[in-house]
PDB file of N, CA and C in Angstrom:
ATOM      1  N   UNK A   1      66.088 -96.709 -23.165  1.00 70.00           N
ATOM      2  CA  UNK A   1      66.865 -95.495 -23.084  1.00 70.00           C
ATOM      3  C   UNK A   1      67.064 -95.109 -21.619  1.00 70.00           C
ATOM      4  N   UNK A   2      65.981 -95.126 -20.828  1.00 76.00           N
ATOM      5  CA  UNK A   2      66.093 -94.708 -19.425  1.00 76.00           C
ATOM      6  C   UNK A   2      67.074 -95.583 -18.661  1.00 76.00           C
ATOM      7  N   UNK A   3      67.070 -96.898 -18.916  1.00 84.00           N
ATOM      8  CA  UNK A   3      67.979 -97.802 -18.196  1.00 84.00           C
ATOM      9  C   UNK A   3      69.438 -97.471 -18.509  1.00 84.00           C
ATOM     10  N   UNK A   4      69.730 -97.070 -19.751  1.00 79.00           N
ATOM     11  CA  UNK A   4      71.091 -96.675 -20.116  1.00 79.00           C
ATOM     12  C   UNK A   4      71.502 -95.405 -19.371  1.00 79.00           C
ATOM     13  N   UNK A   5      70.622 -94.423 -19.344  1.00 77.00           N
ATOM     14  CA  UNK A   5      70.918 -93.161 -18.643  1.00 77.00           C
ATOM     15  C   UNK A   5      71.130 -93.438 -17.153  1.00 77.00           C
ATOM     16  N   UNK A   6      70.268 -94.256 -16.571  1.00 83.00           N
ATOM     17  CA  UNK A   6      70.397 -94.582 -15.152  1.00 83.00           C
ATOM     18  C   UNK A   6      71.719 -95.295 -14.865  1.00 83.00           C
ATOM     19  N   UNK A   7      72.094 -96.234 -15.730  1.00 82.00           N
ATOM     20  CA  UNK A   7      73.358 -96.967 -15.557  1.00 82.00           C
ATOM     21  C   UNK A   7      74.545 -96.009 -15.637  1.00 82.00           C
ATOM     22  N   UNK A   8      74.567 -95.154 -16.641  1.00 78.00           N
ATOM     23  CA  UNK A   8      75.672 -94.220 -16.824  1.00 78.00           C
ATOM     24  C   UNK A   8      75.735 -93.195 -15.686  1.00 78.00           C
ATOM     25  N   UNK A   9      74.599 -92.712 -15.251  1.00 77.00           N
ATOM     26  CA  UNK A   9      74.551 -91.699 -14.198  1.00 77.00           C
ATOM     27  C   UNK A   9      75.015 -92.262 -12.862  1.00 77.00           C
ATOM     28  N   UNK A  10      74.746 -93.524 -12.602  1.00 81.00           N
ATOM     29  CA  UNK A  10      75.119 -94.145 -11.329  1.00 81.00           C
ATOM     30  C   UNK A  10      76.454 -94.879 -11.382  1.00 81.00           C
ATOM     31  N   UNK A  11      77.229 -94.657 -12.434  1.00 76.00           N
ATOM     32  CA  UNK A  11      78.540 -95.267 -12.597  1.00 76.00           C
ATOM     33  C   UNK A  11      79.460 -94.835 -11.453  1.00 76.00           C
ATOM     34  N   UNK A  12      80.234 -95.781 -10.906  1.00 79.00           N
ATOM     35  CA  UNK A  12      81.182 -95.466  -9.839  1.00 79.00           C
ATOM     36  C   UNK A  12      82.511 -95.065 -10.474  1.00 79.00           C
ATOM     37  N   UNK A  13      82.910 -93.837 -10.240  1.00 79.00           N
ATOM     38  CA  UNK A  13      84.169 -93.335 -10.793  1.00 79.00           C
ATOM     39  C   UNK A  13      85.340 -93.947 -10.051  1.00 79.00           C
ATOM     40  N   UNK A  14      86.405 -94.256 -10.782  1.00 77.00           N
ATOM     41  CA  UNK A  14      87.624 -94.795 -10.189  1.00 77.00           C
ATOM     42  C   UNK A  14      88.649 -93.669 -10.119  1.00 77.00           C
ATOM     43  N   UNK A  15      88.463 -92.795  -9.145  1.00 75.00           N
ATOM     44  CA  UNK A  15      89.337 -91.635  -9.007  1.00 75.00           C
ATOM     45  C   UNK A  15      90.767 -92.090  -8.771  1.00 75.00           C
ATOM     46  N   UNK A  16      91.706 -91.517  -9.518  1.00 78.00           N
ATOM     47  CA  UNK A  16      93.112 -91.866  -9.380  1.00 78.00           C
ATOM     48  C   UNK A  16      93.526 -93.079 -10.191  1.00 78.00           C
ATOM     49  N   UNK A  17      92.597 -93.640 -10.967  1.00 81.00           N
ATOM     50  CA  UNK A  17      92.902 -94.845 -11.746  1.00 81.00           C
ATOM     51  C   UNK A  17      93.528 -94.515 -13.099  1.00 81.00           C
ATOM     52  N   UNK A  18      93.550 -93.235 -13.465  1.00 82.00           N
ATOM     53  CA  UNK A  18      94.044 -92.852 -14.782  1.00 82.00           C
ATOM     54  C   UNK A  18      92.958 -92.869 -15.839  1.00 82.00           C
ATOM     55  N   UNK A  19      91.771 -93.350 -15.475  1.00 79.00           N
ATOM     56  CA  UNK A  19      90.644 -93.354 -16.408  1.00 79.00           C
ATOM     57  C   UNK A  19      90.011 -91.968 -16.418  1.00 79.00           C
ATOM     58  N   UNK A  20      89.417 -91.564 -17.548  1.00 83.00           N
ATOM     59  CA  UNK A  20      88.789 -90.238 -17.623  1.00 83.00           C
ATOM     60  C   UNK A  20      87.689 -90.042 -16.575  1.00 83.00           C
ATOM     61  N   UNK A  21      87.570 -88.809 -16.101  1.00 84.00           N
ATOM     62  CA  UNK A  21      86.525 -88.463 -15.135  1.00 84.00           C
ATOM     63  C   UNK A  21      85.360 -87.770 -15.841  1.00 84.00           C
ATOM     64  N   UNK A  22      85.271 -87.962 -17.142  1.00 84.00           N
ATOM     65  CA  UNK A  22      84.261 -87.299 -17.947  1.00 84.00           C
ATOM     66  C   UNK A  22      83.795 -88.249 -19.043  1.00 84.00           C
ATOM     67  N   UNK A  23      82.487 -88.361 -19.233  1.00 85.00           N
ATOM     68  CA  UNK A  23      81.936 -89.175 -20.315  1.00 85.00           C
ATOM     69  C   UNK A  23      80.801 -88.402 -20.973  1.00 85.00           C
ATOM     70  N   UNK A  24      80.750 -88.514 -22.267  1.00 84.00           N
ATOM     71  CA  UNK A  24      79.646 -87.920 -23.016  1.00 84.00           C
ATOM     72  C   UNK A  24      79.204 -88.956 -24.044  1.00 84.00           C
ATOM     73  N   UNK A  25      77.917 -89.231 -24.078  1.00 83.00           N
ATOM     74  CA  UNK A  25      77.410 -90.197 -25.045  1.00 83.00           C
ATOM     75  C   UNK A  25      76.242 -89.591 -25.818  1.00 83.00           C
ATOM     76  N   UNK A  26      76.111 -90.033 -27.041  1.00 82.00           N
ATOM     77  CA  UNK A  26      75.024 -89.608 -27.914  1.00 82.00           C
ATOM     78  C   UNK A  26      74.162 -90.838 -28.164  1.00 82.00           C
ATOM     79  N   UNK A  27      72.905 -90.780 -27.734  1.00 83.00           N
ATOM     80  CA  UNK A  27      71.996 -91.915 -27.843  1.00 83.00           C
ATOM     81  C   UNK A  27      70.920 -91.578 -28.867  1.00 83.00           C
ATOM     82  N   UNK A  28      70.762 -92.458 -29.830  1.00 85.00           N
ATOM     83  CA  UNK A  28      69.730 -92.254 -30.842  1.00 85.00           C
ATOM     84  C   UNK A  28      68.404 -92.781 -30.308  1.00 85.00           C
ATOM     85  N   UNK A  29      67.373 -91.965 -30.378  1.00 85.00           N
ATOM     86  CA  UNK A  29      66.032 -92.357 -29.974  1.00 85.00           C
ATOM     87  C   UNK A  29      65.083 -92.084 -31.137  1.00 85.00           C
ATOM     88  N   UNK A  30      63.868 -92.568 -31.007  1.00 88.00           N
ATOM     89  CA  UNK A  30      62.868 -92.321 -32.041  1.00 88.00           C
ATOM     90  C   UNK A  30      62.658 -90.807 -32.167  1.00 88.00           C
ATOM     91  N   UNK A  31      62.910 -90.275 -33.329  1.00 88.00           N
ATOM     92  CA  UNK A  31      62.692 -88.852 -33.572  1.00 88.00           C
ATOM     93  C   UNK A  31      63.878 -87.958 -33.256  1.00 88.00           C
ATOM     94  N   UNK A  32      65.022 -88.527 -32.905  1.00 84.00           N
ATOM     95  CA  UNK A  32      66.172 -87.666 -32.638  1.00 84.00           C
ATOM     96  C   UNK A  32      67.254 -88.333 -31.819  1.00 84.00           C
ATOM     97  N   UNK A  33      67.943 -87.527 -31.036  1.00 82.00           N
ATOM     98  CA  UNK A  33      69.066 -87.990 -30.227  1.00 82.00           C
ATOM     99  C   UNK A  33      69.002 -87.344 -28.850  1.00 82.00           C
ATOM    100  N   UNK A  34      69.675 -87.975 -27.900  1.00 83.00           N
ATOM    101  CA  UNK A  34      69.821 -87.428 -26.556  1.00 83.00           C
ATOM    102  C   UNK A  34      71.314 -87.428 -26.232  1.00 83.00           C
ATOM    103  N   UNK A  35      71.813 -86.311 -25.724  1.00 85.00           N
ATOM    104  CA  UNK A  35      73.206 -86.220 -25.288  1.00 85.00           C
ATOM    105  C   UNK A  35      73.226 -86.414 -23.782  1.00 85.00           C
ATOM    106  N   UNK A  36      74.063 -87.337 -23.333  1.00 84.00           N
ATOM    107  CA  UNK A  36      74.208 -87.626 -21.911  1.00 84.00           C
ATOM    108  C   UNK A  36      75.611 -87.182 -21.499  1.00 84.00           C
ATOM    109  N   UNK A  37      75.690 -86.129 -20.722  1.00 84.00           N
ATOM    110  CA  UNK A  37      76.951 -85.506 -20.322  1.00 84.00           C
ATOM    111  C   UNK A  37      77.175 -85.791 -18.837  1.00 84.00           C
ATOM    112  N   UNK A  38      78.147 -86.662 -18.516  1.00 84.00           N
ATOM    113  CA  UNK A  38      78.368 -87.086 -17.139  1.00 84.00           C
ATOM    114  C   UNK A  38      79.822 -86.834 -16.774  1.00 84.00           C
ATOM    115  N   UNK A  39      80.046 -86.263 -15.599  1.00 84.00           N
ATOM    116  CA  UNK A  39      81.424 -86.010 -15.164  1.00 84.00           C
ATOM    117  C   UNK A  39      81.513 -86.053 -13.646  1.00 84.00           C
ATOM    118  N   UNK A  40      82.682 -86.424 -13.177  1.00 82.00           N
ATOM    119  CA  UNK A  40      82.976 -86.451 -11.743  1.00 82.00           C
ATOM    120  C   UNK A  40      83.120 -85.010 -11.268  1.00 82.00           C
ATOM    121  N   UNK A  41      82.703 -84.739 -10.042  1.00 82.00           N
ATOM    122  CA  UNK A  41      82.792 -83.365  -9.538  1.00 82.00           C
ATOM    123  C   UNK A  41      84.243 -82.890  -9.453  1.00 82.00           C
ATOM    124  N   UNK A  42      85.200 -83.809  -9.467  1.00 79.00           N
ATOM    125  CA  UNK A  42      86.612 -83.425  -9.491  1.00 79.00           C
ATOM    126  C   UNK A  42      87.047 -82.919 -10.858  1.00 79.00           C
ATOM    127  N   UNK A  43      86.272 -83.227 -11.904  1.00 80.00           N
ATOM    128  CA  UNK A  43      86.598 -82.794 -13.263  1.00 80.00           C
ATOM    129  C   UNK A  43      85.922 -81.489 -13.635  1.00 80.00           C
ATOM    130  N   UNK A  44      84.771 -81.209 -13.045  1.00 83.00           N
ATOM    131  CA  UNK A  44      84.031 -79.997 -13.403  1.00 83.00           C
ATOM    132  C   UNK A  44      82.939 -79.735 -12.369  1.00 83.00           C
ATOM    133  N   UNK A  45      82.513 -78.481 -12.336  1.00 84.00           N
ATOM    134  CA  UNK A  45      81.368 -78.128 -11.499  1.00 84.00           C
ATOM    135  C   UNK A  45      80.188 -77.833 -12.426  1.00 84.00           C
ATOM    136  N   UNK A  46      79.103 -77.348 -11.887  1.00 80.00           N
ATOM    137  CA  UNK A  46      77.920 -77.079 -12.701  1.00 80.00           C
ATOM    138  C   UNK A  46      78.164 -76.079 -13.811  1.00 80.00           C
ATOM    139  N   UNK A  47      78.918 -75.025 -13.522  1.00 88.00           N
ATOM    140  CA  UNK A  47      79.206 -74.007 -14.541  1.00 88.00           C
ATOM    141  C   UNK A  47      80.080 -74.582 -15.641  1.00 88.00           C
ATOM    142  N   UNK A  48      81.119 -75.312 -15.264  1.00 86.00           N
ATOM    143  CA  UNK A  48      82.001 -75.928 -16.258  1.00 86.00           C
ATOM    144  C   UNK A  48      81.227 -76.922 -17.109  1.00 86.00           C
ATOM    145  N   UNK A  49      80.337 -77.688 -16.469  1.00 85.00           N
ATOM    146  CA  UNK A  49      79.519 -78.645 -17.204  1.00 85.00           C
ATOM    147  C   UNK A  49      78.646 -77.961 -18.240  1.00 85.00           C
ATOM    148  N   UNK A  50      78.092 -76.812 -17.876  1.00 88.00           N
ATOM    149  CA  UNK A  50      77.273 -76.041 -18.813  1.00 88.00           C
ATOM    150  C   UNK A  50      78.113 -75.556 -19.999  1.00 88.00           C
ATOM    151  N   UNK A  51      79.324 -75.081 -19.724  1.00 88.00           N
ATOM    152  CA  UNK A  51      80.215 -74.627 -20.803  1.00 88.00           C
ATOM    153  C   UNK A  51      80.609 -75.796 -21.705  1.00 88.00           C
ATOM    154  N   UNK A  52      80.906 -76.956 -21.111  1.00 85.00           N
ATOM    155  CA  UNK A  52      81.259 -78.134 -21.908  1.00 85.00           C
ATOM    156  C   UNK A  52      80.092 -78.541 -22.800  1.00 85.00           C
ATOM    157  N   UNK A  53      78.888 -78.550 -22.233  1.00 88.00           N
ATOM    158  CA  UNK A  53      77.711 -78.956 -22.999  1.00 88.00           C
ATOM    159  C   UNK A  53      77.476 -77.994 -24.162  1.00 88.00           C
ATOM    160  N   UNK A  54      77.683 -76.708 -23.923  1.00 90.00           N
ATOM    161  CA  UNK A  54      77.544 -75.723 -24.994  1.00 90.00           C
ATOM    162  C   UNK A  54      78.498 -76.002 -26.146  1.00 90.00           C
ATOM    163  N   UNK A  55      79.741 -76.343 -25.819  1.00 87.00           N
ATOM    164  CA  UNK A  55      80.730 -76.651 -26.855  1.00 87.00           C
ATOM    165  C   UNK A  55      80.392 -77.956 -27.582  1.00 87.00           C
ATOM    166  N   UNK A  56      79.935 -78.945 -26.842  1.00 86.00           N
ATOM    167  CA  UNK A  56      79.538 -80.215 -27.467  1.00 86.00           C
ATOM    168  C   UNK A  56      78.413 -79.974 -28.468  1.00 86.00           C
ATOM    169  N   UNK A  57      77.415 -79.198 -28.068  1.00 88.00           N
ATOM    170  CA  UNK A  57      76.285 -78.930 -28.950  1.00 88.00           C
ATOM    171  C   UNK A  57      76.695 -78.085 -30.150  1.00 88.00           C
ATOM    172  N   UNK A  58      77.648 -77.174 -29.946  1.00 91.00           N
ATOM    173  CA  UNK A  58      78.155 -76.362 -31.064  1.00 91.00           C
ATOM    174  C   UNK A  58      78.830 -77.267 -32.105  1.00 91.00           C
ATOM    175  N   UNK A  59      79.620 -78.231 -31.640  1.00 89.00           N
ATOM    176  CA  UNK A  59      80.288 -79.151 -32.564  1.00 89.00           C
ATOM    177  C   UNK A  59      79.263 -80.049 -33.271  1.00 89.00           C
ATOM    178  N   UNK A  60      78.276 -80.509 -32.523  1.00 86.00           N
ATOM    179  CA  UNK A  60      77.232 -81.349 -33.105  1.00 86.00           C
ATOM    180  C   UNK A  60      76.496 -80.581 -34.211  1.00 86.00           C
ATOM    181  N   UNK A  61      76.205 -79.320 -33.962  1.00 91.00           N
ATOM    182  CA  UNK A  61      75.523 -78.479 -34.956  1.00 91.00           C
ATOM    183  C   UNK A  61      76.362 -78.352 -36.227  1.00 91.00           C
ATOM    184  N   UNK A  62      77.683 -78.212 -36.049  1.00 91.00           N
ATOM    185  CA  UNK A  62      78.578 -78.135 -37.206  1.00 91.00           C
ATOM    186  C   UNK A  62      78.488 -79.422 -38.033  1.00 91.00           C
ATOM    187  N   UNK A  63      78.500 -80.568 -37.353  1.00 88.00           N
ATOM    188  CA  UNK A  63      78.398 -81.846 -38.066  1.00 88.00           C
ATOM    189  C   UNK A  63      77.067 -81.962 -38.795  1.00 88.00           C
ATOM    190  N   UNK A  64      76.002 -81.519 -38.130  1.00 89.00           N
ATOM    191  CA  UNK A  64      74.667 -81.543 -38.741  1.00 89.00           C
ATOM    192  C   UNK A  64      74.626 -80.715 -40.022  1.00 89.00           C
ATOM    193  N   UNK A  65      75.369 -79.612 -40.026  1.00 94.00           N
ATOM    194  CA  UNK A  65      75.404 -78.710 -41.179  1.00 94.00           C
ATOM    195  C   UNK A  65      76.395 -79.155 -42.244  1.00 94.00           C
ATOM    196  N   UNK A  66      77.063 -80.294 -42.023  1.00 93.00           N
ATOM    197  CA  UNK A  66      78.012 -80.809 -43.001  1.00 93.00           C
ATOM    198  C   UNK A  66      79.384 -80.168 -42.912  1.00 93.00           C
ATOM    199  N   UNK A  67      79.651 -79.455 -41.836  1.00 93.00           N
ATOM    200  CA  UNK A  67      80.948 -78.796 -41.648  1.00 93.00           C
ATOM    201  C   UNK A  67      81.884 -79.699 -40.852  1.00 93.00           C
ATOM    202  N   UNK A  68      83.163 -79.353 -40.886  1.00 91.00           N
ATOM    203  CA  UNK A  68      84.159 -80.084 -40.101  1.00 91.00           C
ATOM    204  C   UNK A  68      84.067 -79.681 -38.632  1.00 91.00           C
ATOM    205  N   UNK A  69      84.468 -80.586 -37.766  1.00 88.00           N
ATOM    206  CA  UNK A  69      84.535 -80.276 -36.332  1.00 88.00           C
ATOM    207  C   UNK A  69      85.692 -79.305 -36.111  1.00 88.00           C
ATOM    208  N   UNK A  70      85.471 -78.298 -35.277  1.00 87.00           N
ATOM    209  CA  UNK A  70      86.532 -77.359 -34.917  1.00 87.00           C
ATOM    210  C   UNK A  70      87.525 -78.069 -34.017  1.00 87.00           C
ATOM    211  N   UNK A  71      88.796 -78.056 -34.377  1.00 84.00           N
ATOM    212  CA  UNK A  71      89.815 -78.749 -33.602  1.00 84.00           C
ATOM    213  C   UNK A  71      90.798 -77.759 -32.985  1.00 84.00           C
ATOM    214  N   UNK A  72      90.285 -76.617 -32.589  1.00 78.00           N
ATOM    215  CA  UNK A  72      91.120 -75.564 -32.025  1.00 78.00           C
ATOM    216  C   UNK A  72      91.075 -75.669 -30.499  1.00 78.00           C
ATOM    217  N   UNK A  73      92.217 -75.980 -29.867  1.00 75.00           N
ATOM    218  CA  UNK A  73      92.197 -76.068 -28.390  1.00 75.00           C
ATOM    219  C   UNK A  73      91.964 -74.704 -27.760  1.00 75.00           C
ATOM    220  N   UNK A  74      91.262 -74.704 -26.652  1.00 71.00           N
ATOM    221  CA  UNK A  74      90.987 -73.474 -25.925  1.00 71.00           C
ATOM    222  C   UNK A  74      91.833 -73.430 -24.668  1.00 71.00           C
ATOM    223  N   UNK A  75      92.317 -72.252 -24.341  1.00 75.00           N
ATOM    224  CA  UNK A  75      93.080 -72.066 -23.114  1.00 75.00           C
ATOM    225  C   UNK A  75      92.106 -72.079 -21.946  1.00 75.00           C
ATOM    226  N   UNK A  76      92.425 -72.826 -20.873  1.00 70.00           N
ATOM    227  CA  UNK A  76      91.540 -72.829 -19.704  1.00 70.00           C
ATOM    228  C   UNK A  76      91.353 -71.418 -19.146  1.00 70.00           C
ATOM    229  N   UNK A  77      90.154 -71.151 -18.612  1.00 69.00           N
ATOM    230  CA  UNK A  77      89.882 -69.833 -18.034  1.00 69.00           C
ATOM    231  C   UNK A  77      90.538 -69.693 -16.703  1.00 69.00           C
TER     232      UNK A  77
END
């Protein structure tokens, strides 16, 4: 698990390549899961990252409860 997190965290972003500047992965571990939320500083700052993580966890909770994922786009602040 640690080697995967280290690899993803040290990934070299290809800024301007058209590839996403944001990655989120869900890794299954013994006894649960770990969410790895990685983004280029050009895509978000610490506050934005916290807001994104909150929304990701809210959607995950909905799936855990057997509900549908909310597909309502939000207007940027």
